[in-house]
mmCIF file of C-alpha atoms in Angstrom:
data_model
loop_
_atom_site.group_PDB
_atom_site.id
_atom_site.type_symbol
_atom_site.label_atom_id
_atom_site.label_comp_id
_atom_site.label_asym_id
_atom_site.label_seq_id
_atom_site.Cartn_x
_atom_site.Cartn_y
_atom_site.Cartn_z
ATOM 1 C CA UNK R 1 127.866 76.007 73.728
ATOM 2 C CA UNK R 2 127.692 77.571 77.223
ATOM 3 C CA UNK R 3 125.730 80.813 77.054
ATOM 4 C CA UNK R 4 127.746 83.958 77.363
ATOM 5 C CA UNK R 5 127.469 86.340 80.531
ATOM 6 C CA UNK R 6 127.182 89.625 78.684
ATOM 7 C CA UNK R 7 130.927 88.896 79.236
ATOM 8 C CA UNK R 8 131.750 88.868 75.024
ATOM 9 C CA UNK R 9 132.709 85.524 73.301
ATOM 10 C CA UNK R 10 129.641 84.131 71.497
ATOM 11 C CA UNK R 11 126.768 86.370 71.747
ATOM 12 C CA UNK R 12 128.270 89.488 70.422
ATOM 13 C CA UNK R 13 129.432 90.819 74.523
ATOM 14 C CA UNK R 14 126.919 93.967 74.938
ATOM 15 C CA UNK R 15 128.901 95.236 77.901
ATOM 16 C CA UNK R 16 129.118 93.331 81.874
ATOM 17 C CA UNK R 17 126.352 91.452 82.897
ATOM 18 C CA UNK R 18 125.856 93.989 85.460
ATOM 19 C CA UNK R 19 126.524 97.474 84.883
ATOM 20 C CA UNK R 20 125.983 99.047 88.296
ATOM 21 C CA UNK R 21 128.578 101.982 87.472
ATOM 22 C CA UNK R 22 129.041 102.349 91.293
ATOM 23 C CA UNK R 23 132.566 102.718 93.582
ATOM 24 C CA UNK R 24 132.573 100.201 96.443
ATOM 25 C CA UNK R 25 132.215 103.056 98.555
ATOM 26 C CA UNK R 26 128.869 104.373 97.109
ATOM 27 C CA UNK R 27 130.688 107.508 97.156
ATOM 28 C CA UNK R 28 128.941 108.566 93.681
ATOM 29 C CA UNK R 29 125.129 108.796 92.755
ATOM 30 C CA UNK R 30 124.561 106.004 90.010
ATOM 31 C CA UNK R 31 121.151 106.665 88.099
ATOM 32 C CA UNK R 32 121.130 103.218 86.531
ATOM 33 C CA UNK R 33 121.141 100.517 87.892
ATOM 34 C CA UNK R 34 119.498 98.156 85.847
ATOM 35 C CA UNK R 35 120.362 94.719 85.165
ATOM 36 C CA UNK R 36 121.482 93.068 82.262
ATOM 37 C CA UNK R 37 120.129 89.124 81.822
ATOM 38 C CA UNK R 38 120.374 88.872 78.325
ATOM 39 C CA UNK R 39 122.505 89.580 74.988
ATOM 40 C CA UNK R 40 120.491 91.145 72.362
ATOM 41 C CA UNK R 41 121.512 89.351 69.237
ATOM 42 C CA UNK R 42 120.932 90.303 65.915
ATOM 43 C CA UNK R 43 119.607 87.537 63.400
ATOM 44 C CA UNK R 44 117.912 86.976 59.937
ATOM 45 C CA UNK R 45 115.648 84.712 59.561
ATOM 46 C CA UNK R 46 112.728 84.536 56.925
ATOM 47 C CA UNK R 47 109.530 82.511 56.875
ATOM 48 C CA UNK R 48 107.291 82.568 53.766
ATOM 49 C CA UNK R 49 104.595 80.362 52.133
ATOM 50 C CA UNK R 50 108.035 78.131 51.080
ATOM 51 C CA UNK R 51 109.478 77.783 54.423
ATOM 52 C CA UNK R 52 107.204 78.551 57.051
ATOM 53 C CA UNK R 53 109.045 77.879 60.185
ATOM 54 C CA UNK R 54 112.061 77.491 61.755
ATOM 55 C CA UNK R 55 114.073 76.330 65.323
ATOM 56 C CA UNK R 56 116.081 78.537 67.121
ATOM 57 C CA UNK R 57 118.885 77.167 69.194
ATOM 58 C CA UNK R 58 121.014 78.542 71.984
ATOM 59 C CA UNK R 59 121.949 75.529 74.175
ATOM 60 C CA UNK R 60 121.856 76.889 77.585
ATOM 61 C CA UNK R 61 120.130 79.818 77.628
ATOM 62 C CA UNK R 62 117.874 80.340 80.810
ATOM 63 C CA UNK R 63 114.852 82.018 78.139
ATOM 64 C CA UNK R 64 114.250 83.432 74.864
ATOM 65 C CA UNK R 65 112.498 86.201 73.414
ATOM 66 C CA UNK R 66 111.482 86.804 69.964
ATOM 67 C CA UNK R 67 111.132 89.877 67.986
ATOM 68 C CA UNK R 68 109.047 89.677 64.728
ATOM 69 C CA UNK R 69 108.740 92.025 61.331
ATOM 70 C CA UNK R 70 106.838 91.791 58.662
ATOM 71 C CA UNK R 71 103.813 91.834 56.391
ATOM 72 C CA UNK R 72 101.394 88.338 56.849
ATOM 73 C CA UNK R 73 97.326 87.649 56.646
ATOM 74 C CA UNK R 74 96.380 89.450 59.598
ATOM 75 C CA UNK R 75 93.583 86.877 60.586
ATOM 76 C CA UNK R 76 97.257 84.481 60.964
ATOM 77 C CA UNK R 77 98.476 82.672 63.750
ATOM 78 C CA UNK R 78 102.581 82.736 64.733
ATOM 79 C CA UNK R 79 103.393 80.048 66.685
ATOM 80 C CA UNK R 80 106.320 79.553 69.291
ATOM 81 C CA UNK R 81 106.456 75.951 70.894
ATOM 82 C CA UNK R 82 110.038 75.647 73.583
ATOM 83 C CA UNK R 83 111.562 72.867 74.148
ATOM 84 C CA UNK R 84 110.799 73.018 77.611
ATOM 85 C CA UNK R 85 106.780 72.193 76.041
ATOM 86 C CA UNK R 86 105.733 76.084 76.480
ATOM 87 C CA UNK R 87 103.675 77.545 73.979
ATOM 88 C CA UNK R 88 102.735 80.805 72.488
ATOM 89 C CA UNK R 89 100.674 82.394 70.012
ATOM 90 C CA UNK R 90 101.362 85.388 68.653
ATOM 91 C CA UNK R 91 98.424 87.556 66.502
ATOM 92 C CA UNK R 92 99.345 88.043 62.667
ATOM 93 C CA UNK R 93 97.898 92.120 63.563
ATOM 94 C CA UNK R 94 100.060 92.713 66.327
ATOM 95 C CA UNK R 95 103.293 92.187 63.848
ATOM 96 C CA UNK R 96 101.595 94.209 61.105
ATOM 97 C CA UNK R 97 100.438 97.105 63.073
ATOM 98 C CA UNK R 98 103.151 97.011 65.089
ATOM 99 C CA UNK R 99 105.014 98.941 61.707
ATOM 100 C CA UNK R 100 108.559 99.392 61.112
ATOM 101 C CA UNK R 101 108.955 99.125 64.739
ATOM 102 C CA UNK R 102 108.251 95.287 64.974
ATOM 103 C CA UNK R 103 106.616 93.195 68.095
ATOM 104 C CA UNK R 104 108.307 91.474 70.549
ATOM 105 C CA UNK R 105 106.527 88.332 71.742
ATOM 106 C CA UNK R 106 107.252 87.061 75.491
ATOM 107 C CA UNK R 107 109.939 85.720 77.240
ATOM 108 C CA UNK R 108 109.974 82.153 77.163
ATOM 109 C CA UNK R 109 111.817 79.491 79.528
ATOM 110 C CA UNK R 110 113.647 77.661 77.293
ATOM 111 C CA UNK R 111 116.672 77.621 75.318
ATOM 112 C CA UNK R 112 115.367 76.911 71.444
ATOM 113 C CA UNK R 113 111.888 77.882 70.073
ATOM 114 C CA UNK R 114 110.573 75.935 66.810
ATOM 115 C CA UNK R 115 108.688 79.425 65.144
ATOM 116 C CA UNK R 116 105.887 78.448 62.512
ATOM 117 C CA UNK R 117 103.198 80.292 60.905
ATOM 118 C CA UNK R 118 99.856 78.813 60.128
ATOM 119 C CA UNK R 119 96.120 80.077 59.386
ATOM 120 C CA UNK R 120 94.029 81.156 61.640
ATOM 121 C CA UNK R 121 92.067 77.388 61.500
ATOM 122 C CA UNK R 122 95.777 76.199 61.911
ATOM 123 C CA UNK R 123 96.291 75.144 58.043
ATOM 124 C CA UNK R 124 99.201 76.118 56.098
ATOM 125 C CA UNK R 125 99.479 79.282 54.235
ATOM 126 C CA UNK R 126 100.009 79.072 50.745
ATOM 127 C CA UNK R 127 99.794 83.051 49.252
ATOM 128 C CA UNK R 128 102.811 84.949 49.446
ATOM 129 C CA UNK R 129 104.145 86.865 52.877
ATOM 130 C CA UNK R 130 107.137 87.739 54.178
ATOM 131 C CA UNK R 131 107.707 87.131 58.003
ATOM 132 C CA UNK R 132 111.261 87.951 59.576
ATOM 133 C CA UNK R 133 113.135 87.789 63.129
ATOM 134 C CA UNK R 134 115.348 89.971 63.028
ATOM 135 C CA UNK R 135 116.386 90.052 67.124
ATOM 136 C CA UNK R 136 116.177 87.706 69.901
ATOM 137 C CA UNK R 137 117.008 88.122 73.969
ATOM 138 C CA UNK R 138 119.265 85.443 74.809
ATOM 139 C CA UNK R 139 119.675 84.730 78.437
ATOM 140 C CA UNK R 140 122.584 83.947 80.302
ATOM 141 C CA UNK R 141 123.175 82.746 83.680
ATOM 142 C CA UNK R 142 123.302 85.592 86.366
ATOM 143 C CA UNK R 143 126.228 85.437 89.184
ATOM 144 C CA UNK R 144 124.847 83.594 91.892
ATOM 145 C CA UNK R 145 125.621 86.956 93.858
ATOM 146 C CA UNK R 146 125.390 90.285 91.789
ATOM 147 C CA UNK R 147 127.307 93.118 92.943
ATOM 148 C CA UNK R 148 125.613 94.937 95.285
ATOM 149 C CA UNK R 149 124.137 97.966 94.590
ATOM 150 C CA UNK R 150 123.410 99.952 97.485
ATOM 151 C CA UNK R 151 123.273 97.035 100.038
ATOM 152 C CA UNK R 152 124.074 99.059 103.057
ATOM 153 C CA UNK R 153 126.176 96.905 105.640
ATOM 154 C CA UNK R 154 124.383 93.642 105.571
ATOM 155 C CA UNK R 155 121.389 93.174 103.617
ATOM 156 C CA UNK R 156 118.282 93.185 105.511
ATOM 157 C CA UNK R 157 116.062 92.741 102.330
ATOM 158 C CA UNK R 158 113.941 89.385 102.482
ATOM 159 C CA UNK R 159 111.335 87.589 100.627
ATOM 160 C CA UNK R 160 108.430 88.895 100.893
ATOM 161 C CA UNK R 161 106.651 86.315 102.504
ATOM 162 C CA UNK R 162 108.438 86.275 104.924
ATOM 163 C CA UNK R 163 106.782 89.206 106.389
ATOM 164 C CA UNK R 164 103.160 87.979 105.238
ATOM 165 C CA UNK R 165 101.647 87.393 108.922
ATOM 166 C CA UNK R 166 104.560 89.782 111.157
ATOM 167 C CA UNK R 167 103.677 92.885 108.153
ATOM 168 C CA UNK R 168 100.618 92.361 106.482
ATOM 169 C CA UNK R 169 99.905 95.750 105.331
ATOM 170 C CA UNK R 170 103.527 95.926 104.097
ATOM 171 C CA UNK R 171 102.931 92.099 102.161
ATOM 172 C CA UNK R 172 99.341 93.766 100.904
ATOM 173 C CA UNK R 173 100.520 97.154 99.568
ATOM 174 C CA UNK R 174 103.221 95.348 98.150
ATOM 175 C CA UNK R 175 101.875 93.205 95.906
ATOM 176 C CA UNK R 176 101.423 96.004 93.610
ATOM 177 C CA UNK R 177 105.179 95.559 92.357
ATOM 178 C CA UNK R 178 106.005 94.222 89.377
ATOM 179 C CA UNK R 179 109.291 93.080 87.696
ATOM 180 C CA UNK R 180 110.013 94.771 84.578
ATOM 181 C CA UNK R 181 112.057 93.181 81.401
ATOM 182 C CA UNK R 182 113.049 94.768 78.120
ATOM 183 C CA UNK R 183 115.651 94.276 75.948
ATOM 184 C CA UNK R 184 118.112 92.631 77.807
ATOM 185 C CA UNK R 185 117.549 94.525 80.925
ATOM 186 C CA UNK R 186 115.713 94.577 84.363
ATOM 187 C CA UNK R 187 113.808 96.940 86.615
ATOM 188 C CA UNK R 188 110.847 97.613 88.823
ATOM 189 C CA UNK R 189 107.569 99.658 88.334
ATOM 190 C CA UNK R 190 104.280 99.666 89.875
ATOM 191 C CA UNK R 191 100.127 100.324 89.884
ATOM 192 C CA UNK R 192 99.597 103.850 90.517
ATOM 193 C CA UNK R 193 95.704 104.273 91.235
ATOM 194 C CA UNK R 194 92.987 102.210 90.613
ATOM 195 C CA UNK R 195 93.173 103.307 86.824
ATOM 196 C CA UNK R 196 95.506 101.226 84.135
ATOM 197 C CA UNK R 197 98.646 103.538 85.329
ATOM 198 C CA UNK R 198 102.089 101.916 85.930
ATOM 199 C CA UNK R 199 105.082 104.043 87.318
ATOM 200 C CA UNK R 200 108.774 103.330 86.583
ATOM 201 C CA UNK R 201 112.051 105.248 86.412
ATOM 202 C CA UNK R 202 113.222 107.244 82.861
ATOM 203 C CA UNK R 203 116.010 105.099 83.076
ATOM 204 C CA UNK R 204 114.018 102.059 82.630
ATOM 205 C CA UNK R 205 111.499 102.994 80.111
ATOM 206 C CA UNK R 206 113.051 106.398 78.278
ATOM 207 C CA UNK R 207 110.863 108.523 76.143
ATOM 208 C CA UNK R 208 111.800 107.135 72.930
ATOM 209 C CA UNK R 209 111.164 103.189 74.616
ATOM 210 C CA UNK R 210 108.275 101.769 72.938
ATOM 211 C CA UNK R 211 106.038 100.196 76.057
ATOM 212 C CA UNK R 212 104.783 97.087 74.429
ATOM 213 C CA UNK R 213 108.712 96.097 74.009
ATOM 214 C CA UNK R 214 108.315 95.719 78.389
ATOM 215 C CA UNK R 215 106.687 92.427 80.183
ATOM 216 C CA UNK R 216 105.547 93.052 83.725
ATOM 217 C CA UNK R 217 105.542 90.318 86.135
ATOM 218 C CA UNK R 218 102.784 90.573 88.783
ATOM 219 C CA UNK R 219 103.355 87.923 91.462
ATOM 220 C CA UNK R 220 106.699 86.873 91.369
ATOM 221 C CA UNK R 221 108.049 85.840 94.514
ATOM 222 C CA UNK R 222 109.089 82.964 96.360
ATOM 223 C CA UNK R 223 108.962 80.663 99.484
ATOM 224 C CA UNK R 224 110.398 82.512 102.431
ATOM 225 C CA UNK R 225 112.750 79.385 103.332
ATOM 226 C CA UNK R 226 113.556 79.303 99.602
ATOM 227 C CA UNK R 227 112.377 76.766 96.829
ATOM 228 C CA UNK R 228 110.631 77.276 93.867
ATOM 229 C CA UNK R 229 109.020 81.216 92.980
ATOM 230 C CA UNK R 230 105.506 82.104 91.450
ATOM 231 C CA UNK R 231 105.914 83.588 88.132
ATOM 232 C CA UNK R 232 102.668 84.856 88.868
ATOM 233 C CA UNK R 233 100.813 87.077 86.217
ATOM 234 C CA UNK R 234 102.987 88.038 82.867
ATOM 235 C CA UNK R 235 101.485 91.360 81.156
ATOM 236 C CA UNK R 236 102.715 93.496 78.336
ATOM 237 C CA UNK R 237 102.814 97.183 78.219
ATOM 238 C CA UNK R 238 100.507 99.247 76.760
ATOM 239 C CA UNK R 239 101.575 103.255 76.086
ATOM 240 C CA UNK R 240 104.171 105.107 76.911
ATOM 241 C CA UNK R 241 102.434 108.693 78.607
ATOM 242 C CA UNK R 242 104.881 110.922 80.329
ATOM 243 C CA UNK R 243 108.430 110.869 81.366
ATOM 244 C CA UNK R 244 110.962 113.356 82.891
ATOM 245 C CA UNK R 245 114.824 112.997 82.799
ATOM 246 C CA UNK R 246 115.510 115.060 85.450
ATOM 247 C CA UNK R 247 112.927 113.805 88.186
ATOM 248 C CA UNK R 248 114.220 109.997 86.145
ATOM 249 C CA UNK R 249 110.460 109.029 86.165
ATOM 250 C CA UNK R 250 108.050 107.352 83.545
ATOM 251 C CA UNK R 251 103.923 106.860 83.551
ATOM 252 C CA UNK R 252 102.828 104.385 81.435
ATOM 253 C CA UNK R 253 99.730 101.979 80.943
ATOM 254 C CA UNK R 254 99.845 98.457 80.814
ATOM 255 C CA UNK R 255 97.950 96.550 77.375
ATOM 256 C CA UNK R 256 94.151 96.764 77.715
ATOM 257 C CA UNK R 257 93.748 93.363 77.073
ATOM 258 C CA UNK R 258 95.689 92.536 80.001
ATOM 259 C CA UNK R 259 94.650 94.856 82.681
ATOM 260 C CA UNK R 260 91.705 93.027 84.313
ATOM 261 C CA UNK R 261 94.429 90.392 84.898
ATOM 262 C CA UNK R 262 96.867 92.290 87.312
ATOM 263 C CA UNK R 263 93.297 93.869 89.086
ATOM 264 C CA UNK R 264 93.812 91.397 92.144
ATOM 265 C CA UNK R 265 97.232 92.937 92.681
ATOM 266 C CA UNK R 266 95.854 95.922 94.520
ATOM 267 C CA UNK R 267 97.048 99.969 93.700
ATOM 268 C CA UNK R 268 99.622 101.997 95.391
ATOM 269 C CA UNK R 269 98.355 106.222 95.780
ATOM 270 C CA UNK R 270 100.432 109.071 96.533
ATOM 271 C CA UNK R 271 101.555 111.147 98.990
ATOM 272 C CA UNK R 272 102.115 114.764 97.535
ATOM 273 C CA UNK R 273 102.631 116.754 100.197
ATOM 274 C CA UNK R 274 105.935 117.768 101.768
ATOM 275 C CA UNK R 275 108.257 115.145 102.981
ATOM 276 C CA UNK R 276 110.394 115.171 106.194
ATOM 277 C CA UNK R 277 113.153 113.156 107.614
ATOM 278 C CA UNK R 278 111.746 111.068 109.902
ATOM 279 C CA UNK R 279 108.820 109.222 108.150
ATOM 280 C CA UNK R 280 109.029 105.676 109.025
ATOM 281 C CA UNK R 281 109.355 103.520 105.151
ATOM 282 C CA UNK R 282 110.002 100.502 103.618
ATOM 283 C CA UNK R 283 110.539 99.653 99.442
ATOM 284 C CA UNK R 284 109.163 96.717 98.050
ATOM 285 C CA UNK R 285 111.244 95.642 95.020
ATOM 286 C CA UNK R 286 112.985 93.403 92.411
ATOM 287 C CA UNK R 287 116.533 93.701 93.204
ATOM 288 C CA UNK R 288 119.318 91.996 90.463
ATOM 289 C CA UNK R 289 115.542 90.482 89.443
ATOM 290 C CA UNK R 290 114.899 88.272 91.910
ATOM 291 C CA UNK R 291 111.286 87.522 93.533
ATOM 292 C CA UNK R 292 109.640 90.372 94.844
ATOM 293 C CA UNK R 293 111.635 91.389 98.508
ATOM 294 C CA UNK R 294 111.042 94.237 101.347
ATOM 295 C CA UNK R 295 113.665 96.235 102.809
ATOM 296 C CA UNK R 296 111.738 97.307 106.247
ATOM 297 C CA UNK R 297 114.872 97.246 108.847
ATOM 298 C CA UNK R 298 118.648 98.649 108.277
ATOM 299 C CA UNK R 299 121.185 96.795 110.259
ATOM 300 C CA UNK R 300 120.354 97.874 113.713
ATOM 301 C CA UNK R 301 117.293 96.326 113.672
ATOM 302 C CA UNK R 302 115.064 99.992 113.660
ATOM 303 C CA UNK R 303 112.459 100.241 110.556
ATOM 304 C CA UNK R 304 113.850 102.240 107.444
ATOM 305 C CA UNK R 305 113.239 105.941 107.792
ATOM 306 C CA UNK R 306 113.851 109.369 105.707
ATOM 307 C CA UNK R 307 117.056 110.278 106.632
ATOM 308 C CA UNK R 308 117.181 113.868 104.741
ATOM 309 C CA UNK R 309 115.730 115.400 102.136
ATOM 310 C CA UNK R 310 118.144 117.525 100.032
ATOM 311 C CA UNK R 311 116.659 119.247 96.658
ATOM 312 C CA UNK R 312 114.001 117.411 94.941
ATOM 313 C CA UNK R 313 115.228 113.880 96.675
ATOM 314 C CA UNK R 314 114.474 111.493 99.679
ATOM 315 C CA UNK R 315 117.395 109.682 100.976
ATOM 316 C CA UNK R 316 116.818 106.794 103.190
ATOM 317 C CA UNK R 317 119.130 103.814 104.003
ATOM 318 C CA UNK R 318 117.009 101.340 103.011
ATOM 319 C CA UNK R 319 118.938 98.525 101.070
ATOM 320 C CA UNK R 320 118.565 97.749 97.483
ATOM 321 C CA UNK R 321 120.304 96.402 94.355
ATOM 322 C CA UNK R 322 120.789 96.340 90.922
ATOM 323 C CA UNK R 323 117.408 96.384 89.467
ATOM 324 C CA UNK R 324 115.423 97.942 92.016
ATOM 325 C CA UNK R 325 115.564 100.420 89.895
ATOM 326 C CA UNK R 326 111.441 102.138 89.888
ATOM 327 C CA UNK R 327 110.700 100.941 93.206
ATOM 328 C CA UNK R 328 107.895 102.745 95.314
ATOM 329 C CA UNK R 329 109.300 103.932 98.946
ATOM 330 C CA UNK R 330 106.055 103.523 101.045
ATOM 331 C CA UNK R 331 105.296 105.549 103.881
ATOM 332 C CA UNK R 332 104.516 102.902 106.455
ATOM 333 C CA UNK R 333 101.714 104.633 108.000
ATOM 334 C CA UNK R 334 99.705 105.689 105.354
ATOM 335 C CA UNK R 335 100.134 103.591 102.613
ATOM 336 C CA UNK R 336 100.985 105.608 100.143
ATOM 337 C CA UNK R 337 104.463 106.591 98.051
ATOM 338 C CA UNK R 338 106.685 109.170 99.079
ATOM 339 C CA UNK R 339 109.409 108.771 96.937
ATOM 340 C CA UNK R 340 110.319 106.682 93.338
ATOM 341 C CA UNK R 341 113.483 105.106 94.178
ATOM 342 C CA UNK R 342 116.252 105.607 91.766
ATOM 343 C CA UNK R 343 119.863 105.497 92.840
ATOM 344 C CA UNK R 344 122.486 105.927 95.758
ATOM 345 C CA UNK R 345 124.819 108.355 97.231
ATOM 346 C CA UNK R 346 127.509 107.945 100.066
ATOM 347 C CA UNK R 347 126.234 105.636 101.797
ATOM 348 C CA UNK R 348 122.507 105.878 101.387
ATOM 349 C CA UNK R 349 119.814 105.445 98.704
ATOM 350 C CA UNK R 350 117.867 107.936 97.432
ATOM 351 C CA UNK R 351 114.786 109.125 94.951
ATOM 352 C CA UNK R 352 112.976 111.745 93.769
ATOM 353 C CA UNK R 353 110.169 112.926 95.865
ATOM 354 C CA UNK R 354 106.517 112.722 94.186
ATOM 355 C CA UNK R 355 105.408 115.898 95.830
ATOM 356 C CA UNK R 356 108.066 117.348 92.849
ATOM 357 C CA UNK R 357 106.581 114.592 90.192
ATOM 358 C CA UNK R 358 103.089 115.020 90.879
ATOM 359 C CA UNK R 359 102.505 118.390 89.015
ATOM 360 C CA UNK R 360 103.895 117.056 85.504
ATOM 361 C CA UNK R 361 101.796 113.804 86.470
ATOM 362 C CA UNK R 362 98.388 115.020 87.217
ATOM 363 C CA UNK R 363 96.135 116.087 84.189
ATOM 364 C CA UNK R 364 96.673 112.106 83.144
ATOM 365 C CA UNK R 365 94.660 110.844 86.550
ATOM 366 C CA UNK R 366 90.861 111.189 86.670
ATOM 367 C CA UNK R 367 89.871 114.673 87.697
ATOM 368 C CA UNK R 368 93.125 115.511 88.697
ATOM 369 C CA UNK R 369 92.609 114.022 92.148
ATOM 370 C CA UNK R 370 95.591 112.294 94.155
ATOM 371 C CA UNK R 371 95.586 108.564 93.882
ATOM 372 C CA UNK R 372 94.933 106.723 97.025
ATOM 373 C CA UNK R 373 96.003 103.547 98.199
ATOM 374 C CA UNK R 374 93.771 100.223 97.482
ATOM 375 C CA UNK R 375 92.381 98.638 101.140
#
């Protein structure tokens, strides 16, 4: 079975693989656009102290993910082994506490998962519990070129290290960036502070999204002359703390358990004051998914700049795409983020400036103060 595109046939069809929503002109404002990689397919399978595992199969898929309800021994063990020789444990308490709402283990690079459960000394369990998937993210293959989404002219994005040595502050401050994955669909958010504080759009993470349903990849990019990318560090989130609709932005925490592990990734602070046209920028981001990229230059070959700076918004003609959705727009002098990029209109992009998110964000930093930029 070839793996469905989002495209219907086989995996139910949850809409195009890429919902941009946009006219070729970029004549409308589009405040999503994610990127869908996966069908979310609904399933029923039960493991008990009878049957205590089973394979999932979906010949093709690019990765898996796994969501789990149920009641079990807390002190067990679930256990995902791929194909591909990948394994995963998943913590009997996570499940359980996790309530009606279930847990979603990882994404996993393969296309069929053997799920067992075992004691926590790896033994079989013989009382009585009641395990159950109920969903799993299939993967399909993306379109070796995704619509553009606010590519402006010709896209000037690149890999990121490909500026490492000609832009190292730029390569620095942008390791901060992570790629974002939840239920099907991508995005991009980013360490705000030296605290466990992530920033996203409301579009990616709404206020009734659960956080530990999203994976963060820290260090995901590849070779400038191509070859094979760094999936780098893999986190989950933590809590969900405040989101607007209107300024389309989210603050969230990443697990405890995993935020020592994204520390060597640096912080991005915050520039709250007012913003003009003219401030020289650049957006670091994980367009239709891909390794981490910079959009510095526009087509002429002059560094990306605030073009105007209408209502709450900073426009800028930066280029993006589908996905970059939550991406910080860096001042290039001082470090810190001007605006949270969400969308596009005419023919530039555009976000919401944080001198306009700052006051809804503030009482959840330390002391109020303004977050500045790690060295």
């Amino acid at each position: 079975m070839k793996v469905s595109k989002g495209l219907g046939g086989p995996l139910h069809g949850l809409g195009l693989a890429f919902s941009l929503a946009f006219a070729p002109s970029l004549a409308m404002a589009s405040e999503d656009d994610s990127v869908q990689v996966a069908d979310v397919v609904d399933v029923d399978h039960r493991l008990n102290a009878g049957r205590n595992h089973v394979e999932l199969a979906y010949p093709g898929a690019p990765f898996l993910r796994v969501h789990l309800v149920g009641d079990l021994p807390r002190d067990a063990s679930i256990v995902l082994e791929g194909a591909n020789g990948e394994t995963q444990h998943v913590a009997a308490r996570d499940v359980v506490e996790s309530g009606g709402d279930g847990f979603y283990a990882m994404t996993m690079d393969t296309d069929a998962i053997d799920v067992r459960v075992t004691a926590a000394d790896g033994s079989v369990i013989r009382d009585d519990y009641a395990l159950r998937i109920d969903k799993i993210d299939v993967g399909f293959e993306q379109e070796a070129s995704p619509a553009p989404f606010a590519v402006i002219g010709e896209d000037q994005r690149r890999p990121v290290e490909c500026y490492q040595v000609s832009e190292p502050a730029a390569y620095r401050r942008s390791l901060a960036v992570a790629r974002t994955y939840s239920k099907g669909r991508l995005g991009t958010a980013w360490r705000v502070s030296g605290e466990n504080r992530m920033m996203t759009n409301h579009h990616v993470m709404g206020n009734a999204a659960n956080a530990r349903d999203y994976e963060l990849w820290f260090g995901y990019q590849a070779p400038c002359g191509g070859g094979a990318a760094r999936r780098g560090v893999k986190v989950r989130g933590g809590e969900r703390l405040i989101g607007d609709r209107g300024l389309d932005f989210q603050l969230f925490t990443v697990a405890d358990a995993d935020f020592q592990r994204i520390a060597e990734f640096g912080y991005l602070g915050l520039d709250v004051g007012p913003l003009e046209p003219g401030r020289v920028i650049y957006i670091p981001q994980h367009g239709a998914g891909r390794p981490r990229q910079l959009a510095i230059f526009v087509d002429d070959g002059t560094r990306c700049t605030i073009t105007s700076t209408p209502k709450s918004r900073g426009q800028y003609k930066c280029d993006t795409k589908g996905g970059s959705s939550g991406s910080p727009v860096i001042d290039a002098n001082t470090g810190r983020v001007v605006v949270l990029h969400n969308s596009a209109v005419g023919r530039q992009n555009q976000g919401h400036r944080i001198e306009r998110i700052w006051p809804l964000i503030q009482g959840h930093f330390a002391k109020g103060a303004v977050p500045e930029t790690s060295p």
